Coordinates of C-alpha atoms and ligand atoms in Angstrom, one line a residue:
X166 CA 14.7 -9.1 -31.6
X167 CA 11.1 -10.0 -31.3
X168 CA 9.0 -8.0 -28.8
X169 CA 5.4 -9.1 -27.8
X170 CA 3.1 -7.2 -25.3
X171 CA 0.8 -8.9 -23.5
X172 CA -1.7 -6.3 -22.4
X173 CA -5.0 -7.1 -19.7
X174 CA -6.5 -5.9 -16.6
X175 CA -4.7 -8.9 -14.2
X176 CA -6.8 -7.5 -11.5
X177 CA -5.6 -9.8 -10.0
X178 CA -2.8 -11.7 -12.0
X179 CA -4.5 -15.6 -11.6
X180 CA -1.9 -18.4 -12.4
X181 CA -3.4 -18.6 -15.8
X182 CA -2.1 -15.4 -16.1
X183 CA 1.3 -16.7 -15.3
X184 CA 1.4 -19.3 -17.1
X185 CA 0.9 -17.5 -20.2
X186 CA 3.5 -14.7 -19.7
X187 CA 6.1 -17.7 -18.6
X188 CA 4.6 -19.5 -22.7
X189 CA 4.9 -16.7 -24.3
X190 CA 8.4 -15.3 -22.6
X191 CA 9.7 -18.7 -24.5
X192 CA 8.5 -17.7 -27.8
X193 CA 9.6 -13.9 -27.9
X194 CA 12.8 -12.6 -27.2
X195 CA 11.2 -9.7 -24.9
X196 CA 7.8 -9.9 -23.2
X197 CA 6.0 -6.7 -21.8
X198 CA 3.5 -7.2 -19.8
X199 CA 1.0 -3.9 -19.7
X200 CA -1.3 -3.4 -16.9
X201 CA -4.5 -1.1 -18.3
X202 CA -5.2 1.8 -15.8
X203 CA -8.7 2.2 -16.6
X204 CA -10.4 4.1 -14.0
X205 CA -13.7 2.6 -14.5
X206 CA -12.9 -0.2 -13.6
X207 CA -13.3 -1.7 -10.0
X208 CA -9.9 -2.4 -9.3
X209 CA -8.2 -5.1 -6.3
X210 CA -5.3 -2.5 -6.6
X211 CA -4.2 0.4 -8.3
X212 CA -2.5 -0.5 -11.5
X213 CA 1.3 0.5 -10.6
X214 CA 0.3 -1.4 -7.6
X215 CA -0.9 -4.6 -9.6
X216 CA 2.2 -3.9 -12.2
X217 CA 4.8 -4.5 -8.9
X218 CA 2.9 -7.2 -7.7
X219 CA 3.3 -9.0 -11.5
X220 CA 6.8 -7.6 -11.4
X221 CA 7.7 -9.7 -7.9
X222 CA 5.8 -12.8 -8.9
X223 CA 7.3 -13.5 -12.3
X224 CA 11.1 -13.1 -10.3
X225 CA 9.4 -15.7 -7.8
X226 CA 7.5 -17.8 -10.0
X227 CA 9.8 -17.7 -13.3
X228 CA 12.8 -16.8 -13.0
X229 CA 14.3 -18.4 -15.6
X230 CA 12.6 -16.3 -17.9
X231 CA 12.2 -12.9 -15.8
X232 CA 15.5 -11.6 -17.5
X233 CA 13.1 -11.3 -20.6
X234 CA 9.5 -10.0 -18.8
X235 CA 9.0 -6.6 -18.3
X236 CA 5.9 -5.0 -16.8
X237 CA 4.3 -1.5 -17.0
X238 CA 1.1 0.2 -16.7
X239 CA -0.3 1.9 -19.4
X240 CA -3.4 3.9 -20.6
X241 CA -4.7 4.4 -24.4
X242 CA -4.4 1.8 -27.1
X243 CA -2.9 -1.5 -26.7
X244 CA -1.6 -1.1 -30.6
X245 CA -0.2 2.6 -29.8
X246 CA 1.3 1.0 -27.1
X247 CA 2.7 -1.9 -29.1
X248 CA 3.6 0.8 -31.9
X249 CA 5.8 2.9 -29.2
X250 CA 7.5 -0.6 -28.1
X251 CA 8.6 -1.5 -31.6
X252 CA 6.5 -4.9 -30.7
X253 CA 5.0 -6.5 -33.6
X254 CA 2.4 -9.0 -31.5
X255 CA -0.2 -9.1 -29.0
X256 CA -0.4 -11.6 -26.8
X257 CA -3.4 -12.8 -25.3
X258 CA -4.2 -16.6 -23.6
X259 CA -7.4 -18.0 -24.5
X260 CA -8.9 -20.3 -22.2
X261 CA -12.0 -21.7 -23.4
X262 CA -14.5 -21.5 -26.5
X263 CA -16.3 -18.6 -24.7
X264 CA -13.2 -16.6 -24.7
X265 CA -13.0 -16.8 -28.4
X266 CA -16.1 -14.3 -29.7
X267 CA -14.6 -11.2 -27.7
X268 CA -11.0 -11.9 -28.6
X269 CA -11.5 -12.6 -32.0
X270 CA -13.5 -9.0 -32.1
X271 CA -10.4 -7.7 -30.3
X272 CA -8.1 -9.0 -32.3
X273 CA -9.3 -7.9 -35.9
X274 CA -9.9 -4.6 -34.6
X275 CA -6.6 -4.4 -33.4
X276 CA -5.3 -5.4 -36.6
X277 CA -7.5 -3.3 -38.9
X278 CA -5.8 0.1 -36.6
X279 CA -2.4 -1.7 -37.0
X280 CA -2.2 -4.2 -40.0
X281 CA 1.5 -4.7 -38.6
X282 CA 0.5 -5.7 -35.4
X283 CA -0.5 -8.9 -35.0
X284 CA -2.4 -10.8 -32.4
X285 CA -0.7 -14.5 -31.1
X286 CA -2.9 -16.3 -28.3
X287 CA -1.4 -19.1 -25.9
X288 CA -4.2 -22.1 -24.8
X289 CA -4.2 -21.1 -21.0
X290 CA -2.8 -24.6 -19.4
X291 CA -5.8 -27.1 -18.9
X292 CA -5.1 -27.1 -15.3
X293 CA -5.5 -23.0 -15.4
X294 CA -8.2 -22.8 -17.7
X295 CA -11.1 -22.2 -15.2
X296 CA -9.8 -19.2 -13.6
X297 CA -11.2 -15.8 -14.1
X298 CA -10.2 -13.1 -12.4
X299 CA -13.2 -11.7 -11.8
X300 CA -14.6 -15.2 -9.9
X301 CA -11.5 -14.5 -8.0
X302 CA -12.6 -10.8 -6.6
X303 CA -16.1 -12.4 -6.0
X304 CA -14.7 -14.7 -4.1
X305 CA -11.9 -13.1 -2.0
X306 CA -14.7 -10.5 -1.4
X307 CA -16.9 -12.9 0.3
X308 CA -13.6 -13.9 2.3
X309 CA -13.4 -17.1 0.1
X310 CA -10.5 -19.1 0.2
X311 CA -8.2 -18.1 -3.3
X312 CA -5.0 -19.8 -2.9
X313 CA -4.7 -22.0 -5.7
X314 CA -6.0 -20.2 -8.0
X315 CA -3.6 -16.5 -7.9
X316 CA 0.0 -16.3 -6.6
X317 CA 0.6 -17.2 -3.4
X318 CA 1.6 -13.5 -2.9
X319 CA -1.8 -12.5 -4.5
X320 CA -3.8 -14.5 -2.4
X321 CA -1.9 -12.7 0.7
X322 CA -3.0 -9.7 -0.1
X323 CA -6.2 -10.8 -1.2
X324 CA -6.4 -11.7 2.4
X325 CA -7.1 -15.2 3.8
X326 CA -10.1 -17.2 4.3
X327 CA -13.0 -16.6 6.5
X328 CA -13.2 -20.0 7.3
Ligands
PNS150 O1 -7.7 -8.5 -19.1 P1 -8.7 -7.8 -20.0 O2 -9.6 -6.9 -19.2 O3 -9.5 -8.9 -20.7 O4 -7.9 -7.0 -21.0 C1 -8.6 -6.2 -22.0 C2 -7.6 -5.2 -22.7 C3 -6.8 -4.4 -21.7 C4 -6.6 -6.1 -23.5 C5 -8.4 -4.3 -23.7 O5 -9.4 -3.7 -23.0 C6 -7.5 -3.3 -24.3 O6 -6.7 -3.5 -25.2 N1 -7.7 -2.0 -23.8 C7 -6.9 -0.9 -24.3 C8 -7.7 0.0 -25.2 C9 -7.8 -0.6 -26.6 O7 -6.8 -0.7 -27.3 N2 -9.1 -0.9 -27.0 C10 -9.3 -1.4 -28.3 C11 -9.2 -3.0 -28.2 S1 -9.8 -3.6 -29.7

C-alpha cells in the first residue's frame, strides 16, 4: 500500500487545494492530508478546526475518493510526520513557475533529512492555478466576495460579500 501525505497550511483549503488532494488520492492508495498548527501564523481557523472543515469538504466535494483521504493536524516535521505514517511521498501542487524556487528548496531539504522520502508535486488545474490562500484572507477580510475560489462551505464561513 502506497501512502502519501500532503502537508500545508490550507488556511483556508482553496479549490486548488482540492483538486490536488482529489489527483493525488488517484495516484496513492492512502492520502493524509496534514494540517500544520503553527502558532505563528495568522490563522482563518484553528487547525483541528481547518482539519474538520477539509475533512467535510472532501466527503462533499470527492467522494469517490474520500474512502482513501484522511486528514489530521500535526506539528513538527513534515518527514517525521511522514516517517511515523510509513508514507514514502510528499505531496505538494505546484501552481506556477513562482512556486517552484521555494518548493524545490523544500523539497531537497526534505529529502536530504529523509533520503527515503520523496517529494511528488501535482500541476494545480489551470483553471485553479491563480488561487492563493493568502489573496483569499485578504480578500474575505475586506468582505470580498470568495465563492469561487474556496469550498462553498469555506466561503460560508468566510462570511459573504459586503456588497
Ligand atoms: O501551505 P504551506 O504553508 O505552503 O505549507 C508549508 C509546509 C507546512 C509544507 C511547510 O512549512 C512544512 O513542511 N512545515 C513543517 C516543518 C518542516 O518540516 N519544515 C522543513 C521543511 S523543508
Amino acid at each position: 500500500m502506497t501512502t502519501a501525505v500532503y502537508p500545508g497550511s490550507f488556511d483556508p483549503v482553496t479549490l486548488g487545494h482540492l483538486d490536488v488532494m482529489q489527483r493525488a488520492a488517484g495516484a496513492f492508495d492512502r492520502l493524509v492530508v496534514a494540517v500544520l498548527v503553527n502558532p505563528r501564523k495568522s490563522v482563518t481557523a484553528d487547525a483541528q478546526d481547518r482539519a474538520a472543515e477539509i475533512r467535510a469538504v472532501v466527503a462533499e466535494s470527492a467522494p469517490d475518493v474520500a474512502g482513501r483521504i484522511e486528514v489530521m493536524t500535526f506539528e513538527g516535521l513534515t518527514v517525521d510526520l511522514a516517517t511515523r505514517l510509513d508514507a514514502g511521498f510528499i505531496v505538494r501542487g505546484l501552481r506556477a513557475v513562482s512556486d517552484f524556487e521555494s518548493e524545490m528548496q523544500m523539497a531537497h531539504t526534505n529529502r536530504k533529512l529523509r533520503p527515503a522520502v520523496d517529494t511528488v508535486f501535482f500541476m494545480t488545474a489551470l483553471e485553479h492555478a491563480y488561487l492563493s490562500s493568502s489573496l483569499i484572507r485578504e480578500i474575505a477580510s475586506f468582505g470580498g466576495d470568495v465563492s469561487g475560489m474556496v469550498p462553498p462551505a469555506v466561503a460560508r464561513r468566510l462570511g459573504l460579500p459586503s456588497v
